[in-house]
Amino acid sequence: MPRRSSAQPATHTPETLRDDGWRAFQAARYDTAVQIWEALPTRDPALKAALAEAYFRAAVAFRKATSEQTRGSYLERALELCPGDPTYRYHLAMHHHRTGNLAAARTLYEQLVADHAPWAGLPELLALLALQQDPHTDLALLPGSTPALCARLAPVQSLLVGSPPAIATPANGAAPLWAALARVAAHHPNAYASLAALELAPQLVGLQHYYLGVAALQQQEYELALHHWTQIPADDRFSLPGLPTNLVHVLVQQLGSLHAQQQLDTAGQLALHVSRLNLAHATLDTLLVETLDAAAHHAAQQQQWDDAITYWTAARTIIARRSTLGSPRTLLHNLALAHEARAALRPAGAAASDWLAAAELWRTMARTRPRSTNAPTAGYDAAAWTWIRRRAITCYQHANATQQAVDVYRQLVRANPTNTEVRMELVDALRVNDQDGAAINELERILAIDPDHIEALLQLAQYDLEDYGWRPDWQHLQRLFALNPADELHRRRIVQLTVQKTYAMQRIGYSEEALHLLQQGQQFEPQSYLFPLLIARIQIDQHRYDLARTLLQRALDLSTTHHYAYVAVIECWVVMDDLQRAHEIWQHAEQLLDEPQRVAFYMDLGHMLIAHSQPPIPFQMHSSYAHGISPHPELLELARRAFAAARALRPNNALLLLKVASELVPVDTELALEYAHAADALAPDDPSTMIMIGLLLGLRNADREARQILRRAEKLAREQHAPDLARYAAQIRAQIGTGMLRVSVQMALFSDFADDDDEFDADLPDF
Amino acid sequence: MPVHPNDPFLVLGVPRDADTATIKQAYFALVRAHPPERDPVQFKRIRAAYEQLRDPQRRVETTMQLLRPWQAATRQRRTPRPDTQVHAADVLMAATLLSDLGHTDWREHYRKVEP
């Protein structure tokens, strides 16, 4: 019963309120009329009757908008105001019947029948209720029962008790429907036809489709069954308890068949439609997710990213509503990659939404990481989680939304101030947004929360390498040494940072500090030749040759398969001016390295020997190649031998021959030209080779011929859509016959240092 | 199915959880079978695949950009037998909807009132 409102405007009188209520009643605003009239202090019989009617109409007029509970309370209040009113009692009885309060409904029905209430449907309602309570009820004994009523409901009762209808029913009313359902129950071959022939009221369409599907299923017409079941309206009132089971049964057959025939698009579309029915069945949901995933993979293989995204999104929705299916991680992963792939195919403006979607998905996936480090995360280790975290930032970057990423992560940090993972995400966002100062501050805050945070220390150690690594700051590296993390990737990064940092420190004169760091750092790769080699170099710098020799031997003992280790060790012996030892190691390397490795060995050896054979350029920055160099024709001859050995292994490799030519340019233009011509013979009309020949001819003062060939190279480069090469050819041609040509070549030699990482990571053959 | 056109694991014939030694072994075996002079195209594929996997960091980068098949949390699944019976609940609901309980417009029961 609605509460009597005491909040009435002071200007309203009972008369005006009465009129207000009447106006609301006439406008069919029965709730309002009820509210106004209930608040009146007194009511005469006419008002009481009107109020009761307002309650009644509010209960029955807007069924969908009113809850069953409210409807019931309205009807009870109407009856309270007008006790004994048969209409209100009838509707209250129906309300009880509808809401399952069968005992209360039956009492009211029987009262109404006893009072000879005029509604023709009343005896039928009582009979239906009785059948609900007991399907074996003798309908003839019910109050108000008639032979016609019994005949009409007999087929219903037959269906309820599971026996075929024994009575020949008239073909009117609902009788054809019961007859058709009886045929379905009996697995009659005509069940489908008889049910399909019926034209039923809209509220029965769902039922009809369901049992048409059942009839089709009985004949193993799976596609037909599915067709009907997918026609059932989503808001159908029938419970259809058999639907999920049957859908699963048929879908298993259909999807299995579609899979076997590789019709994954069809399977995916079917699964998509069924998923929208939201049948909430565990086996069905599992099957749907599997099918959607397979269809998505198939679409991805065809680069049909729209479809792939639709399928994986639907699969994700299913998993979200059923936690027993497991983690959504894989789907989030695939969905994020699909968005990225689609973004890559779209123009920048349209792609932004995909990049943002991918960023959000990676972030969501990061949230699925178990908090406990011991919890299993199949297929995702610590490195993978770090990748995910950074990928989110990369996607924000692609969407030109790096500031948005920063804002998002700042909010997350405010909500979780002690969560270091969220702070690391903020660090990533700040870095891509070029806020390195803020990123460093954030890393320091992480260390304040967790002084042993490896990732924060690694990133700060990386920042210590700024300004060419000359900042005398290695506390973060030392802290990492002390913590000695077990993770392989962490250890590898520590090694890389140590190598880079000590390289820089040595160059600016912090040799002893570099030595100390290297000695600490070798615990991370004790079986690597790297650390003994780097320490040996420092010892050579300090003229501690005996120590250097021991270390070089140790480096050799550790490096049986790294060709560059041999090159680096030979280099040290060259610097120490012991060519005999250098020879011995050369021969040793030739015996131990397999063929692909030997080619790379010879090429790198030749490069190194050429660098050391040349005098240093005055005022040039110091480097390991330049340290202690003096003119050395013997080294040059050794370089020629090394290149000849590489050529012997790869006589038909034009790229290798061209590379050798470029190495020999500053030191032996005649031999370089020979190699360049050999490359040209193997791969004619290559602009790069022709540029090399032109350059060499220019260095050998064959200016006219040089310009001719460079002109041809420029033309060819343009025809091959290589504008940079064309420009280079033109630039070299302009330098022919001038001193600039020689200066350019000389500068190129001493700027051609291997990157620190590549120097010790180049264990693969290039040719 | 990978986002990348050539799944390096498939190219080298190793599972996704293969360790570094296994990957290296597979690489050298394939290079011997497909040397660059005899089979330059395949050699390049094999080489490219190895490049993506030999370095732990690159391996993470590669692996994370491969699509993964979804696996259900539990393997146990029974295909239910079909339910071809006519359910009492459906029959009762149909009969109910065909009765006065399915009627929605009750204006004929409205009573004339005057307040």
JSON list of C-alpha atoms in Angstrom, two decimals, chain A residues 431 454-466 468-469 473-474 476-478 480-481 489-505 514 517-518 521 524-525 530-531 534 756-757, chain B residues 57:
[
{"chain": "A", "resi": 431, "resn": "ARG", "atom": "CA", "xyz": [59.02, 7.66, -20.90]},
{"chain": "A", "resi": 454, "resn": "ILE", "atom": "CA", "xyz": [64.80, -5.16, -9.98]},
{"chain": "A", "resi": 455, "resn": "GLU", "atom": "CA", "xyz": [63.04, -3.50, -12.89]},
{"chain": "A", "resi": 456, "resn": "ALA", "atom": "CA", "xyz": [63.31, -0.07, -11.31]},
{"chain": "A", "resi": 457, "resn": "LEU", "atom": "CA", "xyz": [67.01, -0.56, -10.66]},
{"chain": "A", "resi": 458, "resn": "LEU", "atom": "CA", "xyz": [67.55, -1.75, -14.24]},
{"chain": "A", "resi": 459, "resn": "GLN", "atom": "CA", "xyz": [65.83, 1.27, -15.65]},
{"chain": "A", "resi": 460, "resn": "LEU", "atom": "CA", "xyz": [67.74, 3.65, -13.42]},
{"chain": "A", "resi": 461, "resn": "ALA", "atom": "CA", "xyz": [70.97, 1.91, -14.43]},
{"chain": "A", "resi": 462, "resn": "GLN", "atom": "CA", "xyz": [69.89, 2.49, -18.03]},
{"chain": "A", "resi": 463, "resn": "TYR", "atom": "CA", "xyz": [69.44, 6.19, -17.29]},
{"chain": "A", "resi": 464, "resn": "ASP", "atom": "CA", "xyz": [72.95, 6.21, -15.83]},
{"chain": "A", "resi": 465, "resn": "LEU", "atom": "CA", "xyz": [74.16, 5.49, -19.37]},
{"chain": "A", "resi": 466, "resn": "GLU", "atom": "CA", "xyz": [72.94, 8.87, -20.62]},
{"chain": "A", "resi": 468, "resn": "TYR", "atom": "CA", "xyz": [77.42, 8.53, -23.42]},
{"chain": "A", "resi": 469, "resn": "GLY", "atom": "CA", "xyz": [77.52, 6.79, -20.01]},
{"chain": "A", "resi": 473, "resn": "ASP", "atom": "CA", "xyz": [77.18, 6.86, -11.36]},
{"chain": "A", "resi": 474, "resn": "TRP", "atom": "CA", "xyz": [77.07, 3.11, -10.91]},
{"chain": "A", "resi": 476, "resn": "HIS", "atom": "CA", "xyz": [72.25, 1.07, -9.29]},
{"chain": "A", "resi": 477, "resn": "LEU", "atom": "CA", "xyz": [74.41, -1.49, -11.04]},
{"chain": "A", "resi": 478, "resn": "GLN", "atom": "CA", "xyz": [76.13, -2.32, -7.77]},
{"chain": "A", "resi": 480, "resn": "LEU", "atom": "CA", "xyz": [71.79, -5.19, -8.86]},
{"chain": "A", "resi": 481, "resn": "PHE", "atom": "CA", "xyz": [74.99, -7.12, -8.37]},
{"chain": "A", "resi": 489, "resn": "LEU", "atom": "CA", "xyz": [66.36, -11.78, -18.86]},
{"chain": "A", "resi": 490, "resn": "HIS", "atom": "CA", "xyz": [67.24, -9.64, -15.88]},
{"chain": "A", "resi": 491, "resn": "ARG", "atom": "CA", "xyz": [70.68, -11.16, -15.74]},
{"chain": "A", "resi": 492, "resn": "ARG", "atom": "CA", "xyz": [71.15, -10.55, -19.45]},
{"chain": "A", "resi": 493, "resn": "ARG", "atom": "CA", "xyz": [70.20, -6.92, -19.10]},
{"chain": "A", "resi": 494, "resn": "ILE", "atom": "CA", "xyz": [72.61, -6.55, -16.20]},
{"chain": "A", "resi": 495, "resn": "VAL", "atom": "CA", "xyz": [75.36, -7.94, -18.40]},
{"chain": "A", "resi": 496, "resn": "GLN", "atom": "CA", "xyz": [74.50, -5.54, -21.21]},
{"chain": "A", "resi": 497, "resn": "LEU", "atom": "CA", "xyz": [74.37, -2.56, -18.88]},
{"chain": "A", "resi": 498, "resn": "THR", "atom": "CA", "xyz": [77.65, -3.56, -17.28]},
{"chain": "A", "resi": 499, "resn": "VAL", "atom": "CA", "xyz": [79.37, -3.90, -20.64]},
{"chain": "A", "resi": 500, "resn": "GLN", "atom": "CA", "xyz": [78.06, -0.54, -21.84]},
{"chain": "A", "resi": 501, "resn": "LYS", "atom": "CA", "xyz": [78.83, 1.25, -18.62]},
{"chain": "A", "resi": 502, "resn": "THR", "atom": "CA", "xyz": [82.36, -0.12, -18.22]},
{"chain": "A", "resi": 503, "resn": "TYR", "atom": "CA", "xyz": [83.11, 0.60, -21.87]},
{"chain": "A", "resi": 504, "resn": "ALA", "atom": "CA", "xyz": [82.24, 4.23, -21.32]},
{"chain": "A", "resi": 505, "resn": "MET", "atom": "CA", "xyz": [84.02, 4.41, -17.97]},
{"chain": "A", "resi": 514, "resn": "ALA", "atom": "CA", "xyz": [85.39, -0.34, -14.66]},
{"chain": "A", "resi": 517, "resn": "LEU", "atom": "CA", "xyz": [82.45, -3.56, -11.95]},
{"chain": "A", "resi": 518, "resn": "LEU", "atom": "CA", "xyz": [83.45, -6.16, -14.52]},
{"chain": "A", "resi": 521, "resn": "GLY", "atom": "CA", "xyz": [79.53, -8.52, -13.09]},
{"chain": "A", "resi": 524, "resn": "PHE", "atom": "CA", "xyz": [76.03, -13.15, -14.19]},
{"chain": "A", "resi": 525, "resn": "GLU", "atom": "CA", "xyz": [77.68, -14.89, -17.09]},
{"chain": "A", "resi": 530, "resn": "LEU", "atom": "CA", "xyz": [82.93, -11.58, -22.53]},
{"chain": "A", "resi": 531, "resn": "PHE", "atom": "CA", "xyz": [84.10, -10.64, -19.07]},
{"chain": "A", "resi": 534, "resn": "LEU", "atom": "CA", "xyz": [86.88, -6.99, -21.36]},
{"chain": "A", "resi": 756, "resn": "ASP", "atom": "CA", "xyz": [78.93, -2.25, -28.18]},
{"chain": "A", "resi": 757, "resn": "ASP", "atom": "CA", "xyz": [76.11, -4.72, -28.04]},
{"chain": "B", "resi": 57, "resn": "GLN", "atom": "CA", "xyz": [64.38, -10.71, -25.47]}
]
